[in-house]
PDB file of C-alpha atoms and ligand atoms in Angstrom:
ATOM      1  CA  MET A 147     -25.751  16.139   5.701  1.00 81.00           C
ATOM      2  CA  HIS A 148     -22.013  15.943   6.309  1.00 79.00           C
ATOM      3  CA  CYS A 149     -20.194  13.413   8.524  1.00 79.00           C
ATOM      4  CA  ALA A 150     -18.496  15.230  11.367  1.00 68.00           C
ATOM      5  CA  SER A 151     -15.273  13.330  11.275  1.00 55.00           C
ATOM      6  CA  ALA A 152     -13.928  10.530   9.208  1.00 48.00           C
ATOM      7  CA  LEU A 153     -10.742   8.820   8.089  1.00 48.00           C
ATOM      8  CA  SER A 154      -9.158  10.037   5.002  1.00 44.00           C
ATOM      9  CA  PHE A 155      -8.920   7.543   2.185  1.00 44.00           C
ATOM     10  CA  ALA A 156      -5.914   6.908   0.031  1.00 38.00           C
ATOM     11  CA  GLN A 157      -7.250   5.461  -3.182  1.00 40.00           C
ATOM     12  CA  PRO A 158      -4.579   3.952  -5.349  1.00 39.00           C
ATOM     13  CA  ASP A 159      -3.551   0.403  -4.310  1.00 42.00           C
ATOM     14  CA  GLN A 160       0.108   1.342  -4.092  1.00 39.00           C
ATOM     15  CA  GLN A 161      -0.772   3.866  -1.382  1.00 41.00           C
ATOM     16  CA  LEU A 162      -2.550   1.322   0.802  1.00 43.00           C
ATOM     17  CA  ASN A 163      -0.939  -0.098   3.851  1.00 45.00           C
ATOM     18  CA  ARG A 164      -0.747  -3.572   2.427  1.00 47.00           C
ATOM     19  CA  THR A 165      -0.237  -5.274   5.776  1.00 59.00           C
ATOM     20  CA  MET A 166      -3.716  -4.341   7.015  1.00 88.00           C
ATOM     21  CA  THR A 167      -6.892  -5.568   5.516  1.00 97.00           C
ATOM     22  CA  ARG A 168      -9.600  -2.848   5.413  1.00 98.00           C
ATOM     23  CA  LEU A 169     -13.070  -3.288   6.741  1.00 98.00           C
ATOM     24  CA  SER A 170     -15.894  -2.111   4.507  1.00 98.00           C
ATOM     25  CA  VAL A 171     -19.288  -2.131   6.250  1.00 98.00           C
ATOM     26  CA  ASN A 172     -22.237  -3.147   4.050  1.00 98.00           C
ATOM     27  CA  VAL A 173     -25.258  -1.010   5.110  1.00 98.00           C
ATOM     28  CA  ASN A 174     -27.951  -2.679   3.093  1.00 97.00           C
ATOM     29  CA  LYS A 175     -29.580  -4.001   6.279  1.00 97.00           C
ATOM     30  CA  ILE A 176     -30.029  -0.412   7.636  1.00 98.00           C
ATOM     31  CA  ALA A 177     -31.847   0.553   4.472  1.00 98.00           C
ATOM     32  CA  LEU A 178     -34.029  -2.570   4.654  1.00 97.00           C
ATOM     33  CA  TRP A 179     -34.991  -1.785   8.248  1.00 97.00           C
ATOM     34  CA  ARG A 180     -35.735   1.893   7.351  1.00 97.00           C
ATOM     35  CA  ASN A 181     -37.837   0.829   4.376  1.00 97.00           C
ATOM     36  CA  ALA A 182     -39.987  -1.458   6.494  1.00 96.00           C
ATOM     37  CA  ARG A 183     -41.746   1.573   8.073  1.00 94.00           C
ATOM     38  CA  GLY A 184     -41.649   4.096   5.254  1.00 90.00           C
ATOM     39  CA  SER A 185     -39.944   6.909   7.235  1.00 95.00           C
ATOM     40  CA  ASN A 186     -36.324   7.864   7.548  1.00 96.00           C
ATOM     41  CA  PHE A 187     -35.694   5.742  10.666  1.00 97.00           C
ATOM     42  CA  PRO A 188     -33.060   4.508  11.128  1.00 98.00           C
ATOM     43  CA  ASP A 189     -31.326   7.237   9.283  1.00 98.00           C
ATOM     44  CA  LEU A 190     -29.019   5.594   6.804  1.00 98.00           C
ATOM     45  CA  GLU A 191     -26.799   8.722   6.393  1.00 98.00           C
ATOM     46  CA  GLN A 192     -26.293   8.980  10.145  1.00 98.00           C
ATOM     47  CA  VAL A 193     -25.463   5.302  10.372  1.00 98.00           C
ATOM     48  CA  VAL A 194     -22.897   5.626   7.606  1.00 98.00           C
ATOM     49  CA  CYS A 195     -21.216   8.622   9.362  1.00 98.00           C
ATOM     50  CA  ASP A 196     -21.210   6.668  12.556  1.00 98.00           C
ATOM     51  CA  CYS A 197     -19.698   3.528  10.905  1.00 98.00           C
ATOM     52  CA  GLU A 198     -16.827   5.700   9.713  1.00 98.00           C
ATOM     53  CA  ARG A 199     -16.544   7.446  13.034  1.00 98.00           C
ATOM     54  CA  PHE A 200     -16.209   4.070  14.716  1.00 98.00           C
ATOM     55  CA  GLY A 201     -13.477   3.003  12.372  1.00 98.00           C
ATOM     56  CA  ALA A 202     -14.951   1.464   9.232  1.00 98.00           C
ATOM     57  CA  GLN A 203     -12.544   2.035   6.442  1.00 98.00           C
ATOM     58  CA  GLY A 204     -15.144   1.693   3.709  1.00 98.00           C
ATOM     59  CA  ILE A 205     -18.911   1.680   3.061  1.00 98.00           C
ATOM     60  CA  THR A 206     -20.451  -0.896   0.758  1.00 98.00           C
ATOM     61  CA  ILE A 207     -23.956  -0.849  -0.741  1.00 98.00           C
ATOM     62  CA  HIS A 208     -25.677  -3.182  -3.082  1.00 97.00           C
ATOM     63  CA  PRO A 209     -28.575  -1.519  -4.895  1.00 96.00           C
ATOM     64  CA  ARG A 210     -30.805  -4.129  -6.425  1.00 91.00           C
ATOM     65  CA  PRO A 211     -33.275  -3.625  -9.206  1.00 88.00           C
ATOM     66  CA  ASP A 212     -36.284  -3.932  -6.866  1.00 89.00           C
ATOM     67  CA  GLN A 213     -34.767  -1.290  -4.525  1.00 90.00           C
ATOM     68  CA  ARG A 214     -35.840  -3.394  -1.519  1.00 89.00           C
ATOM     69  CA  HIS A 215     -33.031  -1.950   0.541  1.00 93.00           C
ATOM     70  CA  ILE A 216     -30.648   0.572  -1.074  1.00 97.00           C
ATOM     71  CA  ARG A 217     -32.579   3.026  -3.318  1.00 97.00           C
ATOM     72  CA  THR A 218     -31.176   5.094  -6.215  1.00 97.00           C
ATOM     73  CA  ALA A 219     -31.539   8.189  -4.026  1.00 97.00           C
ATOM     74  CA  ASP A 220     -29.348   6.550  -1.405  1.00 98.00           C
ATOM     75  CA  VAL A 221     -26.639   5.736  -3.962  1.00 98.00           C
ATOM     76  CA  LEU A 222     -26.544   9.444  -4.829  1.00 98.00           C
ATOM     77  CA  SER A 223     -26.782  10.920  -1.374  1.00 98.00           C
ATOM     78  CA  LEU A 224     -24.043   8.590   0.052  1.00 98.00           C
ATOM     79  CA  SER A 225     -21.754   9.585  -2.799  1.00 98.00           C
ATOM     80  CA  THR A 226     -21.175  12.963  -1.270  1.00 97.00           C
ATOM     81  CA  LEU A 227     -21.256  11.705   2.324  1.00 98.00           C
ATOM     82  CA  VAL A 228     -18.878   8.741   2.388  1.00 98.00           C
ATOM     83  CA  ARG A 229     -15.418   9.873   3.408  1.00 98.00           C
ATOM     84  CA  THR A 230     -13.644   6.603   3.373  1.00 98.00           C
ATOM     85  CA  GLU A 231     -13.987   4.189   0.421  1.00 98.00           C
ATOM     86  CA  TYR A 232     -17.318   3.956  -1.394  1.00 98.00           C
ATOM     87  CA  ASN A 233     -17.807   0.453  -2.791  1.00 98.00           C
ATOM     88  CA  ILE A 234     -20.954  -0.275  -4.845  1.00 98.00           C
ATOM     89  CA  GLU A 235     -21.820  -3.853  -5.721  1.00 97.00           C
ATOM     90  CA  GLY A 236     -24.193  -4.817  -8.536  1.00 96.00           C
ATOM     91  CA  TYR A 237     -24.975  -6.542 -11.811  1.00 96.00           C
ATOM     92  CA  PRO A 238     -23.898  -4.407 -14.809  1.00 97.00           C
ATOM     93  CA  THR A 239     -27.235  -3.528 -16.324  1.00 95.00           C
ATOM     94  CA  GLU A 240     -27.292  -0.444 -18.507  1.00 96.00           C
ATOM     95  CA  ALA A 241     -29.121   1.405 -15.728  1.00 96.00           C
ATOM     96  CA  PHE A 242     -26.501   0.365 -13.152  1.00 97.00           C
ATOM     97  CA  LEU A 243     -23.639   1.357 -15.361  1.00 98.00           C
ATOM     98  CA  GLN A 244     -25.103   4.758 -16.024  1.00 98.00           C
ATOM     99  CA  LEU A 245     -25.652   5.372 -12.337  1.00 98.00           C
ATOM    100  CA  MET A 246     -22.011   4.415 -11.651  1.00 98.00           C
ATOM    101  CA  GLU A 247     -20.871   6.884 -14.336  1.00 98.00           C
ATOM    102  CA  VAL A 248     -22.685   9.632 -12.500  1.00 98.00           C
ATOM    103  CA  VAL A 249     -21.611   8.566  -8.947  1.00 98.00           C
ATOM    104  CA  LYS A 250     -18.132   7.383  -9.756  1.00 98.00           C
ATOM    105  CA  PRO A 251     -17.560   5.416  -6.544  1.00 98.00           C
ATOM    106  CA  HIS A 252     -13.970   4.452  -5.648  1.00 98.00           C
ATOM    107  CA  GLN A 253     -14.761   0.831  -6.416  1.00 98.00           C
ATOM    108  CA  VAL A 254     -17.473  -1.061  -8.283  1.00 98.00           C
ATOM    109  CA  THR A 255     -17.840  -4.752  -7.455  1.00 98.00           C
ATOM    110  CA  LEU A 256     -19.555  -6.545 -10.230  1.00 98.00           C
ATOM    111  CA  VAL A 257     -21.678  -9.544  -9.310  1.00 97.00           C
ATOM    112  CA  PRO A 258     -23.506 -12.018 -11.659  1.00 96.00           C
ATOM    113  CA  ASP A 259     -26.752 -11.951  -9.691  1.00 88.00           C
ATOM    114  CA  ALA A 260     -30.150 -12.464 -11.338  1.00 77.00           C
ATOM    115  CA  PRO A 261     -32.349  -9.390 -10.717  1.00 73.00           C
ATOM    116  CA  ASP A 262     -34.496 -11.198  -8.109  1.00 74.00           C
ATOM    117  CA  ALA A 263     -31.604 -12.874  -6.227  1.00 79.00           C
ATOM    118  CA  LEU A 264     -32.011 -12.984  -2.505  1.00 78.00           C
ATOM    119  CA  THR A 265     -28.241 -12.496  -2.095  1.00 79.00           C
ATOM    120  CA  SER A 266     -25.084 -13.081  -4.148  1.00 79.00           C
ATOM    121  CA  SER A 267     -24.436 -16.809  -4.156  1.00 85.00           C
ATOM    122  CA  GLU A 268     -21.942 -17.472  -6.943  1.00 94.00           C
ATOM    123  CA  GLY A 269     -19.094 -15.850  -8.711  1.00 97.00           C
ATOM    124  CA  TRP A 270     -18.706 -14.815 -12.350  1.00 97.00           C
ATOM    125  CA  ASP A 271     -17.820 -17.228 -15.078  1.00 97.00           C
ATOM    126  CA  THR A 272     -15.057 -14.887 -16.296  1.00 98.00           C
ATOM    127  CA  VAL A 273     -14.293 -17.082 -19.255  1.00 98.00           C
ATOM    128  CA  ALA A 274     -17.796 -17.540 -20.612  1.00 97.00           C
ATOM    129  CA  GLN A 275     -18.731 -13.899 -19.882  1.00 97.00           C
ATOM    130  CA  ALA A 276     -15.414 -12.387 -21.024  1.00 98.00           C
ATOM    131  CA  ASP A 277     -16.930 -10.184 -23.746  1.00 98.00           C
ATOM    132  CA  LEU A 278     -19.478  -8.593 -21.481  1.00 98.00           C
ATOM    133  CA  LEU A 279     -16.980  -8.132 -18.675  1.00 98.00           C
ATOM    134  CA  ARG A 280     -14.239  -6.630 -20.827  1.00 98.00           C
ATOM    135  CA  LEU A 281     -16.712  -4.064 -22.116  1.00 98.00           C
ATOM    136  CA  VAL A 282     -18.203  -3.012 -18.764  1.00 98.00           C
ATOM    137  CA  ILE A 283     -14.925  -3.007 -16.893  1.00 98.00           C
ATOM    138  CA  SER A 284     -13.315  -0.616 -19.427  1.00 98.00           C
ATOM    139  CA  ARG A 285     -16.410   1.563 -19.281  1.00 98.00           C
ATOM    140  CA  LEU A 286     -16.224   1.772 -15.490  1.00 98.00           C
ATOM    141  CA  GLN A 287     -12.455   2.308 -15.397  1.00 98.00           C
ATOM    142  CA  TYR A 288     -12.931   5.059 -17.920  1.00 98.00           C
ATOM    143  CA  ALA A 289     -15.359   6.713 -15.444  1.00 98.00           C
ATOM    144  CA  GLY A 290     -12.505   6.458 -12.838  1.00 98.00           C
ATOM    145  CA  CYS A 291     -13.739   3.498 -10.810  1.00 98.00           C
ATOM    146  CA  ARG A 292     -11.615   0.581  -9.663  1.00 98.00           C
ATOM    147  CA  VAL A 293     -13.283  -2.622 -10.703  1.00 99.00           C
ATOM    148  CA  SER A 294     -13.495  -5.806  -8.688  1.00 98.00           C
ATOM    149  CA  LEU A 295     -15.088  -9.101  -9.871  1.00 98.00           C
ATOM    150  CA  PHE A 296     -16.894 -11.401  -7.529  1.00 98.00           C
ATOM    151  CA  VAL A 297     -15.392 -14.856  -8.188  1.00 98.00           C
ATOM    152  CA  GLU A 298     -15.037 -18.307  -6.645  1.00 98.00           C
ATOM    153  CA  PRO A 299     -11.596 -19.668  -5.821  1.00 98.00           C
ATOM    154  CA  ILE A 300     -10.927 -21.376  -9.089  1.00 98.00           C
ATOM    155  CA  ALA A 301      -7.658 -20.697 -10.885  1.00 98.00           C
ATOM    156  CA  GLN A 302      -9.218 -20.436 -14.344  1.00 98.00           C
ATOM    157  CA  GLN A 303     -11.808 -17.923 -13.137  1.00 98.00           C
ATOM    158  CA  VAL A 304      -9.201 -15.797 -11.352  1.00 98.00           C
ATOM    159  CA  GLU A 305      -6.989 -15.768 -14.518  1.00 98.00           C
ATOM    160  CA  GLY A 306     -10.033 -14.890 -16.478  1.00 98.00           C
ATOM    161  CA  ALA A 307     -10.596 -11.895 -14.215  1.00 98.00           C
ATOM    162  CA  ALA A 308      -7.136 -10.642 -15.067  1.00 98.00           C
ATOM    163  CA  THR A 309      -7.608 -11.286 -18.773  1.00 98.00           C
ATOM    164  CA  VAL A 310     -10.760  -9.154 -18.902  1.00 98.00           C
ATOM    165  CA  GLY A 311      -8.901  -6.263 -17.171  1.00 98.00           C
ATOM    166  CA  ALA A 312     -10.286  -6.274 -13.626  1.00 98.00           C
ATOM    167  CA  ASP A 313      -8.236  -4.506 -10.903  1.00 98.00           C
ATOM    168  CA  ARG A 314      -9.333  -6.795  -8.158  1.00 98.00           C
ATOM    169  CA  ILE A 315     -11.298  -9.941  -7.398  1.00 98.00           C
ATOM    170  CA  GLU A 316     -13.636 -10.308  -4.472  1.00 98.00           C
ATOM    171  CA  PHE A 317     -13.607 -13.969  -3.295  1.00 98.00           C
ATOM    172  CA  TYR A 318     -17.080 -15.297  -2.675  1.00 98.00           C
ATOM    173  CA  THR A 319     -16.515 -16.580   0.863  1.00 98.00           C
ATOM    174  CA  GLY A 320     -19.870 -18.234   1.413  1.00 98.00           C
ATOM    175  CA  PRO A 321     -18.405 -21.778   1.050  1.00 98.00           C
ATOM    176  CA  TYR A 322     -15.529 -20.850   3.296  1.00 98.00           C
ATOM    177  CA  ALA A 323     -17.891 -19.705   5.976  1.00 98.00           C
ATOM    178  CA  GLU A 324     -20.046 -22.782   5.597  1.00 98.00           C
ATOM    179  CA  HIS A 325     -17.100 -25.215   6.075  1.00 98.00           C
ATOM    180  CA  PHE A 326     -15.164 -23.161   8.562  1.00 98.00           C
ATOM    181  CA  SER A 327     -16.658 -24.618  11.688  1.00 95.00           C
ATOM    182  CA  THR A 328     -15.958 -28.255  10.666  1.00 98.00           C
ATOM    183  CA  ASN A 329     -12.612 -27.926   9.091  1.00 98.00           C
ATOM    184  CA  PRO A 330     -11.079 -24.431   8.817  1.00 98.00           C
ATOM    185  CA  LYS A 331      -7.902 -25.511   7.061  1.00 98.00           C
ATOM    186  CA  ALA A 332      -9.760 -27.429   4.287  1.00 98.00           C
ATOM    187  CA  ALA A 333     -12.216 -24.520   4.032  1.00 98.00           C
ATOM    188  CA  ILE A 334      -9.539 -21.973   3.318  1.00 98.00           C
ATOM    189  CA  ALA A 335      -7.174 -24.189   1.211  1.00 98.00           C
ATOM    190  CA  PRO A 336      -8.741 -23.402  -2.174  1.00 98.00           C
ATOM    191  CA  TYR A 337      -8.758 -19.658  -1.401  1.00 98.00           C
ATOM    192  CA  MET A 338      -5.088 -19.649  -0.480  1.00 98.00           C
ATOM    193  CA  GLN A 339      -4.217 -21.273  -3.825  1.00 98.00           C
ATOM    194  CA  ALA A 340      -6.434 -18.976  -5.787  1.00 98.00           C
ATOM    195  CA  ALA A 341      -4.935 -15.967  -3.888  1.00 98.00           C
ATOM    196  CA  GLU A 342      -1.525 -16.885  -5.222  1.00 98.00           C
ATOM    197  CA  VAL A 343      -2.934 -17.067  -8.733  1.00 98.00           C
ATOM    198  CA  ALA A 344      -4.466 -13.638  -8.240  1.00 98.00           C
ATOM    199  CA  GLN A 345      -1.251 -12.141  -7.082  1.00 98.00           C
ATOM    200  CA  ALA A 346       0.750 -13.741  -9.870  1.00 98.00           C
ATOM    201  CA  ASN A 347      -1.727 -12.106 -12.246  1.00 98.00           C
ATOM    202  CA  GLY A 348      -1.463  -8.680 -10.664  1.00 98.00           C
ATOM    203  CA  LEU A 349      -4.921  -8.703  -9.112  1.00 98.00           C
ATOM    204  CA  GLY A 350      -5.737  -7.187  -5.744  1.00 98.00           C
ATOM    205  CA  ILE A 351      -7.786  -9.375  -3.402  1.00 98.00           C
ATOM    206  CA  ASN A 352     -11.031  -8.540  -1.612  1.00 98.00           C
ATOM    207  CA  ALA A 353     -13.308 -10.957   0.152  1.00 98.00           C
ATOM    208  CA  GLY A 354     -16.909 -11.069   1.247  1.00 98.00           C
ATOM    209  CA  HIS A 355     -20.054 -12.979   2.079  1.00 97.00           C
ATOM    210  CA  ASP A 356     -20.849 -14.611   5.418  1.00 98.00           C
ATOM    211  CA  LEU A 357     -17.662 -13.401   7.037  1.00 98.00           C
ATOM    212  CA  ASN A 358     -18.171 -13.055  10.785  1.00 98.00           C
ATOM    213  CA  LEU A 359     -16.266 -12.687  14.028  1.00 98.00           C
ATOM    214  CA  PRO A 360     -15.332 -16.370  14.442  1.00 96.00           C
ATOM    215  CA  ASN A 361     -14.017 -16.847  10.814  1.00 98.00           C
ATOM    216  CA  LEU A 362     -12.582 -13.424  10.041  1.00 98.00           C
ATOM    217  CA  GLU A 363      -9.323 -13.708  12.042  1.00 97.00           C
ATOM    218  CA  PHE A 364      -8.390 -17.074  10.449  1.00 98.00           C
ATOM    219  CA  TRP A 365      -9.085 -15.691   6.992  1.00 98.00           C
ATOM    220  CA  CYS A 366      -6.778 -12.725   7.588  1.00 97.00           C
ATOM    221  CA  GLN A 367      -4.075 -14.955   9.119  1.00 97.00           C
ATOM    222  CA  ARG A 368      -4.082 -17.248   6.150  1.00 98.00           C
ATOM    223  CA  ILE A 369      -4.623 -14.691   3.352  1.00 98.00           C
ATOM    224  CA  PRO A 370      -3.021 -11.526   4.856  1.00 97.00           C
ATOM    225  CA  GLN A 371      -2.752 -10.024   1.377  1.00 97.00           C
ATOM    226  CA  THR A 372      -6.512  -9.454   1.464  1.00 98.00           C
ATOM    227  CA  LEU A 373      -6.936  -5.741   0.846  1.00 98.00           C
ATOM    228  CA  GLU A 374     -10.558  -5.443   1.924  1.00 98.00           C
ATOM    229  CA  VAL A 375     -13.286  -7.435   3.458  1.00 98.00           C
ATOM    230  CA  SER A 376     -16.923  -6.279   2.966  1.00 98.00           C
ATOM    231  CA  ILE A 377     -19.193  -7.436   5.720  1.00 98.00           C
ATOM    232  CA  GLY A 378     -22.865  -6.810   6.416  1.00 98.00           C
ATOM    233  CA  HIS A 379     -25.198  -9.576   7.686  1.00 98.00           C
ATOM    234  CA  ALA A 380     -23.172 -10.930  10.631  1.00 98.00           C
ATOM    235  CA  LEU A 381     -21.915  -7.549  11.629  1.00 98.00           C
ATOM    236  CA  TRP A 382     -25.410  -6.100  12.038  1.00 98.00           C
ATOM    237  CA  VAL A 383     -26.610  -9.145  13.905  1.00 98.00           C
ATOM    238  CA  ASP A 384     -23.633  -8.763  16.260  1.00 98.00           C
ATOM    239  CA  ALA A 385     -24.490  -5.038  16.564  1.00 98.00           C
ATOM    240  CA  LEU A 386     -27.883  -5.982  18.091  1.00 98.00           C
ATOM    241  CA  TYR A 387     -26.063  -7.631  20.990  1.00 98.00           C
ATOM    242  CA  TYR A 388     -22.842  -5.639  21.347  1.00 98.00           C
ATOM    243  CA  GLY A 389     -23.807  -2.218  19.946  1.00 98.00           C
ATOM    244  CA  MET A 390     -22.586  -0.676  16.691  1.00 98.00           C
ATOM    245  CA  GLU A 391     -19.372   0.917  18.031  1.00 98.00           C
ATOM    246  CA  ASN A 392     -18.232  -2.149  19.926  1.00 98.00           C
ATOM    247  CA  THR A 393     -19.026  -4.389  17.046  1.00 98.00           C
ATOM    248  CA  ILE A 394     -17.085  -2.429  14.461  1.00 98.00           C
ATOM    249  CA  LYS A 395     -14.173  -2.338  16.842  1.00 98.00           C
ATOM    250  CA  LEU A 396     -14.463  -6.118  17.430  1.00 98.00           C
ATOM    251  CA  TYR A 397     -14.254  -6.713  13.689  1.00 98.00           C
ATOM    252  CA  LEU A 398     -11.278  -4.371  13.320  1.00 98.00           C
ATOM    253  CA  ARG A 399      -9.566  -6.190  16.160  1.00 97.00           C
ATOM    254  CA  ALA A 400     -10.294  -9.605  14.534  1.00 97.00           C
ATOM    255  CA  ILE A 401      -8.683  -8.296  11.338  1.00 97.00           C
ATOM    256  CA  ALA A 402      -5.671  -6.898  13.267  1.00 96.00           C
ATOM    257  CA  ARG A 403      -5.157 -10.136  15.163  1.00 92.00           C
ATOM    258  CA  GLY A 404      -5.217 -12.041  11.932  1.00 83.00           C
ATOM    259  CA  VAL A 405      -2.558  -9.949  10.157  1.00 73.00           C
TER     260      VAL A 405
HETATM  261  N1  PXP B 597     -19.997  -9.179  -1.200  1.00 52.73           N
HETATM  262  C1  PXP B 597     -21.072  -9.307  -2.042  1.00 52.73           C
HETATM  263  C2  PXP B 597     -20.820  -9.318  -3.479  1.00 52.73           C
HETATM  264  C3  PXP B 597     -22.396  -9.333  -1.579  1.00 52.73           C
HETATM  265  O1  PXP B 597     -23.412  -9.409  -2.440  1.00 52.73           O
HETATM  266  C4  PXP B 597     -22.641  -9.314  -0.180  1.00 52.73           C
HETATM  267  C5  PXP B 597     -24.015  -9.327   0.346  1.00 52.73           C
HETATM  268  O2  PXP B 597     -24.639  -8.109  -0.022  1.00 52.73           O
HETATM  269  C6  PXP B 597     -21.459  -9.223   0.629  1.00 52.73           C
HETATM  270  C7  PXP B 597     -20.205  -9.191   0.186  1.00 52.73           C
HETATM  271  C8  PXP B 597     -21.606  -9.171   2.213  1.00 52.73           C
HETATM  272  O3  PXP B 597     -22.107 -10.388   2.628  1.00 52.73           O
HETATM  273  P1  PXP B 597     -22.640 -10.475   4.156  1.00 52.73           P
HETATM  274  O4  PXP B 597     -23.812  -9.627   4.192  1.00 52.73           O
HETATM  275  O5  PXP B 597     -22.880 -12.022   4.234  1.00 52.73           O
HETATM  276  O6  PXP B 597     -21.554 -10.021   5.062  1.00 52.73           O
END
């Protein structure tokens, strides 16, 4: 399968339009839905093509060891299909690293999840895990991948990400989303400080987890240097009500309003 039309993707950070945060759509939920009935319905490849056609600037997947949503075959088939940015999240097991060395996605986002984790719910301890991270980051970079580390907004952890050689960090935005409705300014404050630390250390900034239409615009206003947001759960829930094309455009507009 080939996507009929898609945006071209400029890879190196210096070629990115730094004033606009990119939307990477996480398609795990589509694979989960497909797997529920054992047939190829919904068709993940078609959905990926349509996400790009409707304006998504990246596609994110998170293959987990139990393959409950994205399967190894999906990782491979999407590698020739995705025309924007292909971002693969995962814990760096030997099997995951070998798969990344074959697929060579534009970006690998490393997460510290246990194999049976329901979803990512904490960032790396980049200091305690420095030896492991240094090794796997250099291996992935050697394969041609940009490497981003999922971290919490703690200065020491952000500095640690730079020390081990990461290209970017992805802020774990779960706590931001949780506290946004009661006190948005307090919710974003630690991320704004940590974003300055990231920039001072030469790290690009991504963000993800529990971002949604209400909290995305404020995030992009306060941290406009965010290069990419990866969004799945809320976006697909919104798509049930607004449709896929409208929903992706609503998210793109929320980002544009924030910048
Ligand atoms: N970033 C990481 C590292 C994740 O594990 C996930 C969930 O797969 C996301 C971003 C997207 O989170 P959500 O599905 O809540 O938008």
